[in-house]
CSV table of C-alpha atoms in Angstrom, one decimal:
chain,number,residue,atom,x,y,z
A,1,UNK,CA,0.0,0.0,0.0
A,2,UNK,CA,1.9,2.9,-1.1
A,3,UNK,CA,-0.3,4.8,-3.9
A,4,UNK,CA,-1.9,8.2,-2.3
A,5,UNK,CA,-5.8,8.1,-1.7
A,6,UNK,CA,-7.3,10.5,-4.0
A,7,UNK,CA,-9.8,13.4,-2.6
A,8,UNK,CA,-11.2,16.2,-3.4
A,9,UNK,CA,-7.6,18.5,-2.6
A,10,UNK,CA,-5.3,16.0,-3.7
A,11,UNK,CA,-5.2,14.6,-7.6
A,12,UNK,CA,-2.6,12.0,-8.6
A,13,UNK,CA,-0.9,13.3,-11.9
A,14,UNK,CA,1.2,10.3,-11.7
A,15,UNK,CA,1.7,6.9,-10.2
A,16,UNK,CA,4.7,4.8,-11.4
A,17,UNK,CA,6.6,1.9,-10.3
A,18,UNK,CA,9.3,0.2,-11.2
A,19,UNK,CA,9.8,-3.4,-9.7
A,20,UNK,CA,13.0,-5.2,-10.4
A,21,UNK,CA,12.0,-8.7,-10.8
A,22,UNK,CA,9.7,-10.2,-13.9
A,23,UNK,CA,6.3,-10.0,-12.0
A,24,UNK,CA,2.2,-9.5,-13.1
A,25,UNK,CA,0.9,-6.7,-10.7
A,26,UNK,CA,-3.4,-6.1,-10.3
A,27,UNK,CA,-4.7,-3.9,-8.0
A,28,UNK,CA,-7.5,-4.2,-6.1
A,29,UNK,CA,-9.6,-1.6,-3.6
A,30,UNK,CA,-10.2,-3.3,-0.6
A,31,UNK,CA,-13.6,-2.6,2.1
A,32,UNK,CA,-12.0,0.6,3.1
A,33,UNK,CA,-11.1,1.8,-0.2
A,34,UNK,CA,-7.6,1.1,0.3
A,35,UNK,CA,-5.8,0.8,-3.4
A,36,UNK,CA,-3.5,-2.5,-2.9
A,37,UNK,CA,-0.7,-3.8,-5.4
A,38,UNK,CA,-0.7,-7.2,-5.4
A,39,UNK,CA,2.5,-8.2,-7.0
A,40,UNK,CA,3.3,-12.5,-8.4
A,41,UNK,CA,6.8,-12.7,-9.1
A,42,UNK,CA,7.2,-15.0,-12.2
A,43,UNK,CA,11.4,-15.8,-11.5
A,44,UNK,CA,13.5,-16.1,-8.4
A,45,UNK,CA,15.7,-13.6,-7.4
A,46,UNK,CA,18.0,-12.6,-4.4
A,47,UNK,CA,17.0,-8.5,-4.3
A,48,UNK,CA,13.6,-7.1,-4.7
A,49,UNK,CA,13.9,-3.2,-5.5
A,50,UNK,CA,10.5,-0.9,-5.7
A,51,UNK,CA,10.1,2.0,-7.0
A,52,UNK,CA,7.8,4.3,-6.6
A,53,UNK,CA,7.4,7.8,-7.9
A,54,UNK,CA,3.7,9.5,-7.1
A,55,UNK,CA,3.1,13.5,-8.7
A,56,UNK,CA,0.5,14.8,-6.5
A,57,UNK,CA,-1.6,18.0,-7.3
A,58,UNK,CA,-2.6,19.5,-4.1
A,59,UNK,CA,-5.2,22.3,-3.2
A,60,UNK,CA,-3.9,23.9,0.3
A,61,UNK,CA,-6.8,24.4,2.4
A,62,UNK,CA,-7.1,25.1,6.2
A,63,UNK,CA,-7.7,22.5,8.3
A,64,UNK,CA,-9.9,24.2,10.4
A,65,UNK,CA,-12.3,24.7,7.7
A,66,UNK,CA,-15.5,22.4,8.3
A,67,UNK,CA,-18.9,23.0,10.9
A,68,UNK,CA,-19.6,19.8,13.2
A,69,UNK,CA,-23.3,19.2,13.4
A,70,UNK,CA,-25.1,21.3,16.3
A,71,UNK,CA,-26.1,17.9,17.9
A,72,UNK,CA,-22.3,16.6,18.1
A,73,UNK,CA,-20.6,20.2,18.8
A,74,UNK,CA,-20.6,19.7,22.5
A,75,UNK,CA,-19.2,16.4,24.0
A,76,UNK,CA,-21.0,14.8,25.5
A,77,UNK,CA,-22.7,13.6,21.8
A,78,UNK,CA,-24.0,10.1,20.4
A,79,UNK,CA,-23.7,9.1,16.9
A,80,UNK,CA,-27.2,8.6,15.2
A,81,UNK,CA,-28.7,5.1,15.1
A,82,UNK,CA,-27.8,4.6,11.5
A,83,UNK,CA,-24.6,6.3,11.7
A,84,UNK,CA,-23.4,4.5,14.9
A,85,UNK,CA,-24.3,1.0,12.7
A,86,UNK,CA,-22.0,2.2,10.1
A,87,UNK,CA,-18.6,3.4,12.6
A,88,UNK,CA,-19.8,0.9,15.6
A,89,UNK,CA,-16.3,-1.2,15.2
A,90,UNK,CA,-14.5,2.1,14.8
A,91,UNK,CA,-15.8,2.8,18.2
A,92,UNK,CA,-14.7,0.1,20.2
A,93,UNK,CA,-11.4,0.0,21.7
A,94,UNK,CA,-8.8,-2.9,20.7
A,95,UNK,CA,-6.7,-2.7,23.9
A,96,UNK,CA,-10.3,-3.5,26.3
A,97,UNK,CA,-7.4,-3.8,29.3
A,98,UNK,CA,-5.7,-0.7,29.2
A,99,UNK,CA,-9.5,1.1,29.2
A,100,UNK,CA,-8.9,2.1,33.2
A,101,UNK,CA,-5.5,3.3,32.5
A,102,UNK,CA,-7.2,5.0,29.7
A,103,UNK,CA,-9.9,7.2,31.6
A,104,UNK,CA,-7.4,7.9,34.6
A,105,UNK,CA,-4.9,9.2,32.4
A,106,UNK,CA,-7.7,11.7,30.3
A,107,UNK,CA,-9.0,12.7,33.7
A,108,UNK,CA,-7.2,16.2,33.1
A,109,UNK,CA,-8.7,16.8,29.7
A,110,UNK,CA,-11.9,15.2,30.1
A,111,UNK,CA,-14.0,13.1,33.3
A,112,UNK,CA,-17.8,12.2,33.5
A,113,UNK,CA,-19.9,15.3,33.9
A,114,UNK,CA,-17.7,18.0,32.0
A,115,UNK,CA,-18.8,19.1,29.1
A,116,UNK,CA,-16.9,21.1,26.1
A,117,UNK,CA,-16.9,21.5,23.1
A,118,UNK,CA,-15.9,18.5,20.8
A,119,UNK,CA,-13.2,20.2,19.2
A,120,UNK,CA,-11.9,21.6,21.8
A,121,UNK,CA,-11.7,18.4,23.6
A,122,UNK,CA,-10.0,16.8,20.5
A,123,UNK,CA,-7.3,19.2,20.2
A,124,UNK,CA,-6.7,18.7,24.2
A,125,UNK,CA,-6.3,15.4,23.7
A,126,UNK,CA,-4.1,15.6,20.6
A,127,UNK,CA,-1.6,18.5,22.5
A,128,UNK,CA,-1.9,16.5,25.8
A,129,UNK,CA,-0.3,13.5,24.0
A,130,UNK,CA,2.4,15.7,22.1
A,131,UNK,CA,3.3,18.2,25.4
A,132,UNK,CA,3.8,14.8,27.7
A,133,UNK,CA,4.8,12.1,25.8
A,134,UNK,CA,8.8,11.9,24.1
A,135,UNK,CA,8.2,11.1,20.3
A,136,UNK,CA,10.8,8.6,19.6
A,137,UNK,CA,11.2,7.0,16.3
A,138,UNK,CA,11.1,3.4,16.0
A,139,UNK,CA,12.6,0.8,13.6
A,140,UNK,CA,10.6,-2.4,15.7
A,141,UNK,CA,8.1,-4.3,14.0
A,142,UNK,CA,4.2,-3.9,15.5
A,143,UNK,CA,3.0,-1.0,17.6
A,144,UNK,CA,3.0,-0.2,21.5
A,145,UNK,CA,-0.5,-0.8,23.7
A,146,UNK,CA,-1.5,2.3,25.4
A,147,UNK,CA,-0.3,1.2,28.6
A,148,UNK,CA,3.5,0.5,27.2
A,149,UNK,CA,3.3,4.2,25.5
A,150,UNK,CA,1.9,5.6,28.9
A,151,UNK,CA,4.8,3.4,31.0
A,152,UNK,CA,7.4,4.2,28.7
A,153,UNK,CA,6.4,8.3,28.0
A,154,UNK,CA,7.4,7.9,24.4
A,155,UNK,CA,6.7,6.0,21.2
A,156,UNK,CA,6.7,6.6,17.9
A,157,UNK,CA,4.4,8.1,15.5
A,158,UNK,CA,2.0,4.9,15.1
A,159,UNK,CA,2.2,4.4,19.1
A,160,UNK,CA,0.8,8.1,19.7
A,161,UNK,CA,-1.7,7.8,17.3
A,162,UNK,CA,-2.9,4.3,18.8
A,163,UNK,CA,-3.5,6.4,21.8
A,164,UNK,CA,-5.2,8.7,20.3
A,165,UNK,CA,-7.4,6.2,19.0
A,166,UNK,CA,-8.0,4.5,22.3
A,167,UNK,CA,-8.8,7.5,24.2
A,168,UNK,CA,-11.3,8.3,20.9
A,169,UNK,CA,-12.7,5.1,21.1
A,170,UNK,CA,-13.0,5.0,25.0
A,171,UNK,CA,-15.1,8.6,24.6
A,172,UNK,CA,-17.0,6.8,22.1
A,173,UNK,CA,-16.0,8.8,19.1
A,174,UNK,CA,-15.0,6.4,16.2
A,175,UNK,CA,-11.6,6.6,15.0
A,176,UNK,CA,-9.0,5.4,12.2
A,177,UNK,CA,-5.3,4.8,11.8
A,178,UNK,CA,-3.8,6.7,8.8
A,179,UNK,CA,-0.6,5.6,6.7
A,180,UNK,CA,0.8,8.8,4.8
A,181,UNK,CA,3.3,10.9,3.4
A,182,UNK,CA,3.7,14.0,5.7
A,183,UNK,CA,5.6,17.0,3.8
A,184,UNK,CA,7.3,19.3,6.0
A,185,UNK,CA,9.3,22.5,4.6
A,186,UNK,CA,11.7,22.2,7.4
A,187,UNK,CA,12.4,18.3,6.1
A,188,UNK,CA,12.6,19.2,2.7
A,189,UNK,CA,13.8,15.7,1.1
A,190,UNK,CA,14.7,12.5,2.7
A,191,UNK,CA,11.4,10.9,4.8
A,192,UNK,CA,9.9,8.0,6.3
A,193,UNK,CA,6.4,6.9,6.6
A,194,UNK,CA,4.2,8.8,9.0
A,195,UNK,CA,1.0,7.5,10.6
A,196,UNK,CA,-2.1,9.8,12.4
A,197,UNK,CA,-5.6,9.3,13.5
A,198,UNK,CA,-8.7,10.3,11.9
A,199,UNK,CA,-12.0,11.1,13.8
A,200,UNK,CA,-15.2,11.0,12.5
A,201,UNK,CA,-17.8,14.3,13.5
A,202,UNK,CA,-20.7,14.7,12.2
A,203,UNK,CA,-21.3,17.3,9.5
A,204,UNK,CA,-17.9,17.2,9.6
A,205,UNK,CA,-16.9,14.0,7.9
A,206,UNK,CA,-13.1,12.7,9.0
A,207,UNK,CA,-10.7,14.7,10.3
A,208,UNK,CA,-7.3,14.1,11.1
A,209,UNK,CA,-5.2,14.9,13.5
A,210,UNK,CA,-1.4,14.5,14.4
A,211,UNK,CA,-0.4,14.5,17.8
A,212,UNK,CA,3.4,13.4,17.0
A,213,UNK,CA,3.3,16.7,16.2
A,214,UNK,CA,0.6,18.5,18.0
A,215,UNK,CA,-1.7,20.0,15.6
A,216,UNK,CA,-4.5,18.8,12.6
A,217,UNK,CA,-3.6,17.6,9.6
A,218,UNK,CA,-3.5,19.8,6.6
A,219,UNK,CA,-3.2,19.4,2.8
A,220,UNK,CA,0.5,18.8,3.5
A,221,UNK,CA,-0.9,15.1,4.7
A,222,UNK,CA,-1.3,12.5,2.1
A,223,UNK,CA,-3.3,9.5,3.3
A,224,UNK,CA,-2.4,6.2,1.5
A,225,UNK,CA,-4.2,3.6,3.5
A,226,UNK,CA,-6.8,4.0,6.6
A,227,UNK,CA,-7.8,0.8,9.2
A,228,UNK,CA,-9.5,0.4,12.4
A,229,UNK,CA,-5.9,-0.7,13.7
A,230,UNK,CA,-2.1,0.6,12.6
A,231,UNK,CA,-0.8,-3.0,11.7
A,232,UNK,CA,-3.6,-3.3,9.1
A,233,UNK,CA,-1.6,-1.2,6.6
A,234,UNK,CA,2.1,-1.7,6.3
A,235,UNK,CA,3.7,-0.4,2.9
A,236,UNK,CA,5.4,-3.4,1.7
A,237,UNK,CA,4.1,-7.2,2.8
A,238,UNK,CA,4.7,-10.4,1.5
A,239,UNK,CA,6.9,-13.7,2.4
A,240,UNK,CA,10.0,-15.2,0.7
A,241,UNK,CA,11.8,-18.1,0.6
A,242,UNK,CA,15.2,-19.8,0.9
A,243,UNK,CA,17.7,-22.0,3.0
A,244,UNK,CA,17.8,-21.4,6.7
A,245,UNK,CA,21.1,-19.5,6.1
A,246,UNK,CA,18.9,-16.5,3.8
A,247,UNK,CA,18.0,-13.6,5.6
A,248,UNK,CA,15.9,-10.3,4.7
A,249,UNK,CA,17.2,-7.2,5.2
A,250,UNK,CA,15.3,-3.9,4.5
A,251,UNK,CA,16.6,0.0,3.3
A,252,UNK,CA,13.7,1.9,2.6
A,253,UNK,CA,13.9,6.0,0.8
A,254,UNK,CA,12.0,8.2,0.7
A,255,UNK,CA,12.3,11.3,-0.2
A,256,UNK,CA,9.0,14.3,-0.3
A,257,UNK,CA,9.9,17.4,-2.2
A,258,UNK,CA,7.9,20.4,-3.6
A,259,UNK,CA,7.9,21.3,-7.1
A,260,UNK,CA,7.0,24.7,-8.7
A,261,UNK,CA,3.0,23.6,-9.5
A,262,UNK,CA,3.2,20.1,-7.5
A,263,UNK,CA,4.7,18.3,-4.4
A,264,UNK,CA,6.1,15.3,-5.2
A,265,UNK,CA,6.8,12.2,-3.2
């Protein structure tokens, strides 16, 4: 999964990849809408080398430019009957043991019988996790439970935004993992993969935020893949085989830059 999710601010002008062994390559879009590669390699080889070089027209727009439904603007809300059928599995949390540790650790941004407004409460939640928490980046396979993130006081950008989920779901607002390009001006060129949470409000439709970083995310986000839970979505997957002495090692590039009309990744 590493083709950008089209929408109305960001076209793809182009979308090519260059794979190094003989292969047939289909694509499918999966239940979330998730465009997925799948690649059948037709000879053996001993190095696999992707490619991938995405031309992205982008329409900046502020991120703080939507109106949430007068029924969900203050939190307490409760999704609609049809609605809540639709994001129910988005709203239940996937770490059920770590929901205590959960509500005592919000009790400073939010506790049973305060109300605010939704928003507001959001971006709490999002700068509580960025002001406290040590973003620490991460090269170990799977993600942290909210009770290691919370124990350690640091994670990575997939750990803080599992958090953010959890707390999300715990309020009962439905949330998503998102798998992106992130392009900074102040990291103009070589990258990794960055991951953030998405919240559905009514009226509003998803929106994302960042708390790796503190703030919403804006045009300069490009979503590839969403999923109920962070593992769902890894770039590259697959299996290989070979003698017990073979071994798979992994370099990955990636390099975001903006062009005179386009930002490229």
């Amino acid at each position: 999964m590493m083709r950008p999710r089209e929408s109305h601010s960001l076209r793809l002008e182009k979308c090519a990849f260059t794979i190094s062994i003989p292969h047939r390559l289909r694509w499918i879009r999966e239940l979330h809408e998730n465009n997925i590669g799948h690649i059948d390699f037709t000879e053996h080889a001993s190095e696999l080398v992707i490619e991938a070089e995405f031309i992205l027209d982008v329409i900046e727009s502020n991120p703080f430019n939507f109106v949430i439904d007068p029924e969900a603007a203050e939190y307490p809300f409760s999704y609609e009957a049809e609605l809540y059928t639709e994001l129910h599995a988005l709203s239940r949390n996937i770490y059920e043991r770590d929901v205590d540790l959960i509500r005592d650790w919000l009790h400073p941004v939010w506790h049973p019988g305060k109300r605010l407004g939704t928003l507001e409460l959001l971006q709490q939640l999002n700068t509580h996790i960025y002001s406290t928490l040590k973003y620490q980046r991460r090269l170990e396979k799977g993600v942290q439970s909210p009770a290691e993130t919370l124990e350690k006081k640091s994670g990575s950008c997939r750990d803080f935004a599992t958090l953010f989920m959890e707390a999300c779901r715990y309020l009962g607002i439905a949330s998503r993992f998102v798998s992106g390009y992130m392009y900074s001006p102040d990291i103009n060129g070589r990258m990794s993969m960055h991951g953030w949470a998405e919240v559905y409000l009514p009226g509003a439709g998803w929106i994302g935020f960042d708390p790796s970083w503190g703030i919403l995310a804006s045009s300069h986000y490009f979503p590839v893949a969403v999923s109920r839970y962070s593992e769902n979505v890894p770039p590259i997957s697959g299996t290989y085989t070979g003698t017990r002495r073979d071994f798979l090692r992994t370099d990955v590039d990636l390099y975001v830059t903006r062009l005179s009309a386009y930002l490229l990744t």
